[in-house]
Amino acid sequence: MSKLDYMYKQVDQLKKDGVYRTLPINYGPCTGVIELNHKTVVNLSSNNYLGLATHPKVKQAAIDAVNKYGAGTGSVRTIVGNQDLLEELEILLAKFKREEAVTCFQSGLNCNIGAIQAIVNKGDLIVSDALNHASIIDGVKLSKADKAVFKHSDMQDLERVLKEKRTDYNNVLIITDGVFSMDGDLAKLPEIVQLAKKYECLTYVDDAHGSGVLGESGRGTVDHYGLHGEIDFIIGTLSKAIGVIGGYVASSKIVKEWLLHRARPILFSTALPPAAIGAIIESVKLLMGSTEFTDKLWDNARYFKAKLKKLGFDTGHSETPITPVLVGEEAKTMEFSKALLAEGVFVSGIVFPTVPKGTGRLRCMISASHTKEDLDFAVKVFEKVGKKLNII
Ligand SMILES: *Cc1c(COP(=O)(O)O)cnc(C)c1O
C-alpha cells in the first residue's frame, strides 16, 4: 500500500480509457516540419501561427537582449525586475493594439489568473461564456466575485442572465474568448458590447488566438470588428502568433495603474526574461511593418481547409486558421492521431476534459511556416488514414 495508490488507479483508468499518453519530444525548433521523437513529420499542432518563433531577426533580437541585459531579470517588477526593455515593449504593444496602455505578464495564463481577481471583487458578478479557456475558468475561481455562465455565444442566454441578475450586483464583468481555441469560431463582440452598454457591464476579451491572426496585421479580434475603445480589458498572448512567451492586458491607463498594484503575478512572480522581451519587440515590429506574415497564414489556412472539406471531413464552424477535424469518440480520436503520426503528420487529438465528452477532434493548426508541399502531403495522409478508419 502506498499513499499514492489513488493516483496509480487514476492513471490505470486513463490507460483503460485509451487516453493515456507520453509526451512527444521535439528534437529541434518549432517549424512547419519538425523532428518529433526522431521522426520527420509535418507539424499541424503548434500555435506559432506566423512562423515568428524561428525568424532570424527575432532570434537575433533575443541574443542582443541577453548580451545587454543578461539571462534573467532577478526580481519581480515592483522591486528591480522592471527593465527599460519591458517598458519599451509595453509602449510598442499599446501602439500596436491602438489602446491607451498595455501591462505585460509572464504568460497568457498568468494574465487571466492575475487580472480577473484584481478587477472584480465581492459584490460583483462575472458572466462567462460556457466555452471559455481553462485559464479564464481558473482566473474566475480565484476571484471573490460570484459567477454565472451563459451558453456558448448565445446572446439571448447572455441577456437572460443579465436581466435576471444585473441589479443584484455592483460591477458585472462579461468575459469571453475572442477566438474559441477548440473550434476556431469568433465571439459575437458587437452584440456583447451592445448588451454591456444596455446593462452597464464591464467587458473582458481573451484574444490569445486572435492576437497576430485577426485584424489589421494581426491586431486582434477587437480590431477585426472595429471596436477600439469599447472593450475594457483585452488580453493578448505573446506565446502564440508572436512566437515567444508572455501575455498582456491592453486597456485604459487607469487599469494599468491598478494592475501594477494588485495583479499578483506582477507582485509575486519574476518579470519576463530579457531574451523573451527582446524577441517579442522584434516580432511586433515585423508585424507592424508588413502584412506578409498574416497574409501567408490566411492563404495557407484557406487552402488546407478547402481541401479537407472537399474530402468530406467535418471541419466544424471555424472562422480562423484553427481547423478542427471532428471525430467524436475519445479512443477513436486518439487512434486517428496515432495513425496520422505513423504516416508522418502530427496532429494532437483533443478529447475530454479539454472538450466535452463525445466531441473528440483533431485540431489542425495551420501556420505561415507551412509550404504548400507540406500541406499537400498532410492532406494526402488525411485522405488515406481517414478512409482506412472509416471517418470519410
Ligand atoms: C493559450 C491560451 C492562453 C494561455 O496563453 P499562454 O501565453 O500560453 O499562457 C490563455 N487564454 C486563451 C484563450 C488561450 O488560448
XYZ file of C-alpha atoms and ligand atoms in Angstrom:
407
model
C 0.000 0.000 0.000
C 1.276 3.406 -0.870
C -0.238 6.759 -0.083
C -0.214 7.325 -3.830
C -2.321 4.249 -4.655
C -5.209 6.503 -5.642
C -3.008 8.035 -8.277
C -1.902 4.668 -9.668
C -5.579 3.813 -10.002
C -6.356 7.055 -11.807
C -3.503 6.583 -14.261
C -4.598 2.964 -14.836
C -8.039 4.232 -15.700
C -6.563 6.606 -18.283
C -4.856 3.605 -19.882
C -8.099 1.599 -19.887
C -9.908 4.541 -21.495
C -7.292 4.741 -24.231
C -6.402 8.344 -23.399
C -3.064 7.810 -21.632
C -0.145 9.461 -23.379
C 3.542 10.115 -23.059
C 4.928 13.498 -24.028
C 6.281 13.639 -27.566
C 9.792 15.092 -27.796
C 10.703 17.682 -30.416
C 14.414 17.476 -31.211
C 14.641 20.861 -32.905
C 12.901 24.203 -33.430
C 9.148 24.592 -33.870
C 8.636 24.939 -37.636
C 6.276 23.532 -40.306
C 8.209 20.257 -40.385
C 9.748 19.003 -37.135
C 11.848 16.164 -35.714
C 9.362 14.617 -33.332
C 10.562 11.543 -31.451
C 13.355 11.387 -34.066
C 10.840 11.165 -36.884
C 10.424 13.881 -39.524
C 6.772 14.968 -39.521
C 4.584 17.782 -40.822
C 3.658 19.749 -37.717
C -0.052 20.623 -37.591
C -0.113 21.311 -33.872
C 1.688 24.485 -32.970
C 0.380 27.939 -32.103
C 3.371 29.500 -33.868
C 0.897 30.851 -36.442
C 3.245 33.230 -38.207
C 6.494 31.290 -38.005
C 7.992 34.084 -35.905
C 9.414 31.695 -33.270
C 12.306 30.969 -35.642
C 12.534 34.215 -37.640
C 16.243 35.171 -37.930
C 15.587 38.770 -36.810
C 13.585 37.601 -33.807
C 16.290 35.153 -32.751
C 18.970 37.825 -33.155
C 16.941 40.257 -31.040
C 16.836 37.649 -28.251
C 20.610 37.235 -28.437
C 21.171 41.013 -28.416
C 18.914 41.398 -25.377
C 20.804 38.684 -23.487
C 24.120 40.341 -24.319
C 22.936 43.678 -22.970
C 20.646 42.623 -20.086
C 21.672 39.065 -19.154
C 19.589 35.917 -18.848
C 17.194 36.846 -16.050
C 15.650 39.944 -14.531
C 16.468 38.958 -10.957
C 13.249 40.155 -9.377
C 9.567 40.887 -9.641
C 8.707 44.100 -11.482
C 7.817 46.007 -8.349
C 11.375 45.655 -6.984
C 14.208 45.692 -9.584
C 12.777 43.440 -12.335
C 11.302 46.287 -14.383
C 13.931 46.777 -17.087
C 13.590 49.613 -19.616
C 13.230 46.949 -22.322
C 9.922 45.855 -20.780
C 8.698 49.470 -20.617
C 9.623 49.815 -24.301
C 7.639 46.676 -25.126
C 4.531 47.929 -23.339
C 4.601 51.231 -25.218
C 5.049 49.391 -28.526
C 2.210 46.958 -27.779
C -0.163 49.788 -26.818
C 0.568 51.420 -30.186
C 0.090 48.082 -31.989
C -3.205 47.379 -30.212
C -4.405 51.005 -30.619
C -5.250 51.150 -26.910
C -4.113 53.571 -24.201
C -1.911 51.235 -22.192
C -0.553 47.693 -22.002
C 0.515 45.708 -18.939
C 2.669 42.634 -19.594
C 2.527 39.341 -17.710
C 4.723 36.228 -17.857
C 2.120 34.288 -19.857
C -1.466 34.428 -21.049
C -2.480 32.096 -18.239
C -0.824 34.431 -15.744
C -2.822 37.318 -17.185
C -6.115 35.589 -16.531
C -5.278 34.329 -13.072
C -3.896 37.753 -12.140
C -6.146 40.271 -13.853
C -9.605 38.842 -13.143
C -9.170 38.725 -9.373
C -7.719 42.237 -9.448
C -10.606 43.841 -11.330
C -13.670 42.311 -9.668
C -14.436 41.689 -6.041
C -17.052 40.528 -3.549
C -20.379 42.037 -4.534
C -19.533 41.811 -8.241
C -20.640 39.229 -10.808
C -18.658 37.548 -13.587
C -20.682 36.362 -16.571
C -18.635 33.872 -18.559
C -19.118 32.057 -21.897
C -19.523 28.288 -21.397
C -16.575 27.519 -23.684
C -14.072 29.962 -22.212
C -10.462 28.821 -21.924
C -9.307 26.875 -18.848
C -7.123 29.769 -17.684
C -10.184 32.053 -17.613
C -12.063 29.468 -15.571
C -9.148 29.314 -13.127
C -8.958 33.111 -13.016
C -12.657 33.278 -12.230
C -12.254 30.705 -9.445
C -9.579 32.847 -7.807
C -11.841 35.880 -7.729
C -14.182 36.659 -4.841
C -16.949 37.672 -7.251
C -19.999 35.491 -7.959
C -20.086 33.675 -11.240
C -22.703 32.892 -13.894
C -22.235 31.058 -17.193
C -24.076 31.720 -20.451
C -24.491 29.212 -23.279
C -21.684 29.414 -25.805
C -22.070 32.574 -27.933
C -25.817 32.617 -27.195
C -26.718 36.297 -26.875
C -30.269 35.573 -25.741
C -28.921 33.479 -22.899
C -26.418 36.204 -22.015
C -29.239 38.757 -21.892
C -31.345 36.383 -19.778
C -28.544 36.219 -17.191
C -28.058 39.995 -17.222
C -31.774 40.682 -16.911
C -32.079 38.274 -14.001
C -29.008 39.315 -12.043
C -27.685 42.748 -13.035
C -29.425 44.720 -10.328
C -28.162 42.438 -7.525
C -24.524 43.398 -8.084
C -22.127 46.336 -8.149
C -19.937 45.622 -11.158
C -20.766 42.946 -13.715
C -17.918 41.687 -15.908
C -18.684 39.820 -19.140
C -15.772 37.538 -20.093
C -15.285 35.800 -23.411
C -12.563 34.333 -25.572
C -12.076 36.425 -28.725
C -11.410 33.277 -30.751
C -12.531 29.992 -29.200
C -9.465 27.812 -29.214
C -11.062 24.407 -29.724
C -13.476 25.324 -32.551
C -11.915 28.434 -34.085
C -15.151 30.457 -34.007
C -15.268 34.166 -33.060
C -17.078 35.734 -30.113
C -20.015 37.935 -31.124
C -18.285 41.034 -29.838
C -20.553 43.695 -31.407
C -23.597 42.147 -29.710
C -21.716 41.660 -26.441
C -20.685 45.339 -26.485
C -24.320 46.373 -27.057
C -25.567 44.246 -24.168
C -22.761 45.537 -21.961
C -23.900 49.105 -22.699
C -27.555 48.306 -22.109
C -26.872 46.621 -18.758
C -23.839 48.738 -17.756
C -21.320 45.910 -17.661
C -17.559 45.755 -17.994
C -16.158 43.688 -20.881
C -13.147 41.341 -20.930
C -11.932 39.604 -24.095
C -9.179 36.988 -24.023
C -7.798 37.224 -27.529
C -4.995 34.658 -27.260
C -5.813 33.061 -30.614
C -6.846 36.338 -32.266
C -3.576 38.145 -31.471
C -1.370 38.116 -34.563
C -4.101 36.386 -36.553
C -7.177 38.630 -36.957
C -7.500 42.355 -37.673
C -5.065 44.617 -39.491
C -1.637 42.931 -39.359
C -2.828 40.732 -36.509
C -4.097 43.466 -34.195
C -6.745 41.063 -32.953
C -10.459 40.390 -32.797
C -11.331 43.830 -31.400
C -9.619 45.471 -34.391
C -11.292 42.961 -36.736
C -14.699 44.198 -35.535
C -13.634 47.868 -35.349
C -14.442 48.031 -31.634
C -11.484 50.035 -30.315
C -12.348 51.791 -27.068
C -15.371 49.538 -26.471
C -13.727 46.648 -24.581
C -12.413 47.397 -21.105
C -9.869 44.581 -20.848
C -8.265 42.990 -23.912
C -5.990 40.080 -23.119
C -3.411 39.010 -25.650
C -0.742 36.366 -25.657
C 2.841 36.691 -26.790
C 3.260 32.890 -26.729
C 1.262 32.022 -29.824
C 1.430 34.067 -33.060
C 4.059 36.408 -31.614
C 6.209 33.294 -31.219
C 7.822 33.823 -27.814
C 6.150 33.791 -24.369
C 4.097 36.166 -22.272
C 0.702 37.798 -22.060
C -0.684 41.296 -21.706
C -3.722 43.361 -20.830
C -4.467 46.202 -23.263
C -6.707 48.776 -21.611
C -7.053 52.351 -20.414
C -4.227 53.846 -18.327
C -6.144 53.601 -15.073
C -6.465 49.826 -15.459
C -2.718 49.556 -15.843
C -2.114 51.658 -12.714
C -4.394 49.323 -10.746
C -2.906 46.101 -12.140
C 0.615 47.244 -11.218
C -0.619 47.466 -7.605
C -2.888 44.447 -7.371
C -2.189 41.782 -10.024
C -0.493 39.001 -8.093
C 1.708 37.618 -10.925
C 3.236 41.096 -11.192
C 3.728 41.392 -7.433
C 4.856 37.834 -6.656
C 6.460 36.331 -9.769
C 9.669 37.325 -11.539
C 9.401 39.530 -14.637
C 9.752 38.201 -18.200
C 13.386 37.466 -19.142
C 15.262 39.875 -21.451
C 15.624 37.307 -24.260
C 11.855 36.965 -24.441
C 11.238 40.709 -24.312
C 13.825 41.488 -26.999
C 12.378 38.807 -29.282
C 8.787 39.980 -28.734
C 9.682 43.593 -29.590
C 11.180 42.424 -32.890
C 8.171 40.184 -33.678
C 5.726 43.017 -33.085
C 7.817 45.402 -35.208
C 7.844 42.864 -38.050
C 4.058 42.578 -37.831
C 3.579 46.343 -37.769
C 5.847 46.694 -40.785
C 4.148 44.239 -43.121
C 1.062 42.103 -43.669
C 3.124 39.378 -45.383
C 3.003 37.130 -42.295
C -0.754 37.278 -41.736
C -1.427 37.100 -45.491
C 0.561 33.879 -45.778
C -1.150 32.401 -42.708
C -4.650 33.038 -44.065
C -3.740 31.858 -47.542
C -2.422 28.570 -46.113
C -5.421 28.133 -43.828
C -7.971 28.637 -46.623
C -6.077 26.274 -48.879
C -5.910 23.476 -46.303
C -9.480 23.847 -45.076
C -10.945 23.748 -48.586
C -9.049 20.537 -49.357
C -10.164 18.747 -46.177
C -13.795 19.785 -46.705
C -13.700 18.517 -50.266
C -12.571 15.123 -48.961
C -15.661 15.040 -46.731
C -14.167 15.757 -43.305
C -16.301 17.619 -40.775
C -14.258 20.743 -40.017
C -16.879 22.365 -37.814
C -17.602 26.096 -37.992
C -14.151 27.605 -37.657
C -13.654 31.201 -38.865
C -9.895 31.194 -38.268
C -6.800 29.124 -39.166
C -7.752 26.722 -36.338
C -9.099 23.728 -38.263
C -10.831 21.091 -36.145
C -11.495 17.707 -37.724
C -14.340 16.208 -35.735
C -14.160 12.512 -34.899
C -16.377 12.088 -31.821
C -15.386 9.160 -29.638
C -12.296 9.659 -27.466
C -10.423 6.420 -28.240
C -11.120 6.733 -31.974
C -9.796 10.295 -31.928
C -6.553 9.156 -30.361
C -6.331 6.238 -32.810
C -6.714 8.653 -35.746
C -3.982 10.870 -34.352
C -1.656 7.901 -33.862
C -2.245 6.600 -37.395
C -1.529 10.039 -38.888
C 1.706 10.241 -36.938
C 2.793 6.844 -38.251
C 2.356 8.300 -41.757
C 4.322 11.472 -40.995
C 1.718 14.035 -39.873
C 1.498 15.247 -36.298
C -1.911 16.488 -35.133
C -2.709 16.076 -31.477
C -6.059 14.583 -30.575
C -8.146 16.804 -28.312
C -10.539 14.907 -26.053
C -12.429 15.201 -22.788
C -11.824 17.026 -20.435
C -10.396 19.663 -22.810
C -13.584 19.432 -24.905
C -16.978 17.906 -23.962
C -17.318 14.067 -23.985
C -18.102 12.656 -27.429
C -16.711 15.666 -29.322
C -13.130 14.436 -29.726
C -11.309 16.059 -32.599
C -8.003 16.531 -34.267
C -7.154 20.186 -34.137
C -5.071 21.220 -37.133
C -3.163 24.443 -36.576
C -2.126 25.964 -39.862
C 0.874 28.276 -39.913
C 2.639 30.684 -42.237
C 5.659 28.408 -41.824
C 3.993 25.633 -43.849
C 4.810 25.328 -47.533
C 2.107 24.253 -49.978
C 4.033 20.965 -50.294
C 3.770 20.396 -46.527
C 0.024 20.977 -46.688
C -0.471 18.794 -49.782
C 1.392 15.984 -48.051
C -0.768 16.344 -44.946
C -3.983 16.302 -46.996
C -2.902 13.112 -48.762
C -2.195 11.404 -45.442
C -5.529 12.580 -44.011
C -7.297 11.052 -47.001
C -5.504 7.721 -46.682
C -5.923 7.345 -42.919
C -9.435 8.824 -42.886
C -10.629 6.222 -45.379
C -8.906 3.392 -43.542
C -10.612 4.313 -40.262
C -13.992 4.960 -41.939
C -14.016 8.596 -40.953
C -14.666 9.672 -44.546
C -3.346 29.692 -24.981
C -4.323 30.485 -24.252
C -3.979 31.100 -23.061
C -2.648 30.868 -22.404
O -1.644 31.612 -23.018
P -0.125 31.301 -22.613
O 0.577 32.548 -23.004
O 0.304 30.111 -23.383
O -0.114 31.075 -21.151
C -4.911 31.907 -22.443
N -6.130 32.093 -22.977
C -6.504 31.512 -24.124
C -7.868 31.764 -24.676
C -5.615 30.677 -24.801
O -5.978 30.098 -25.937
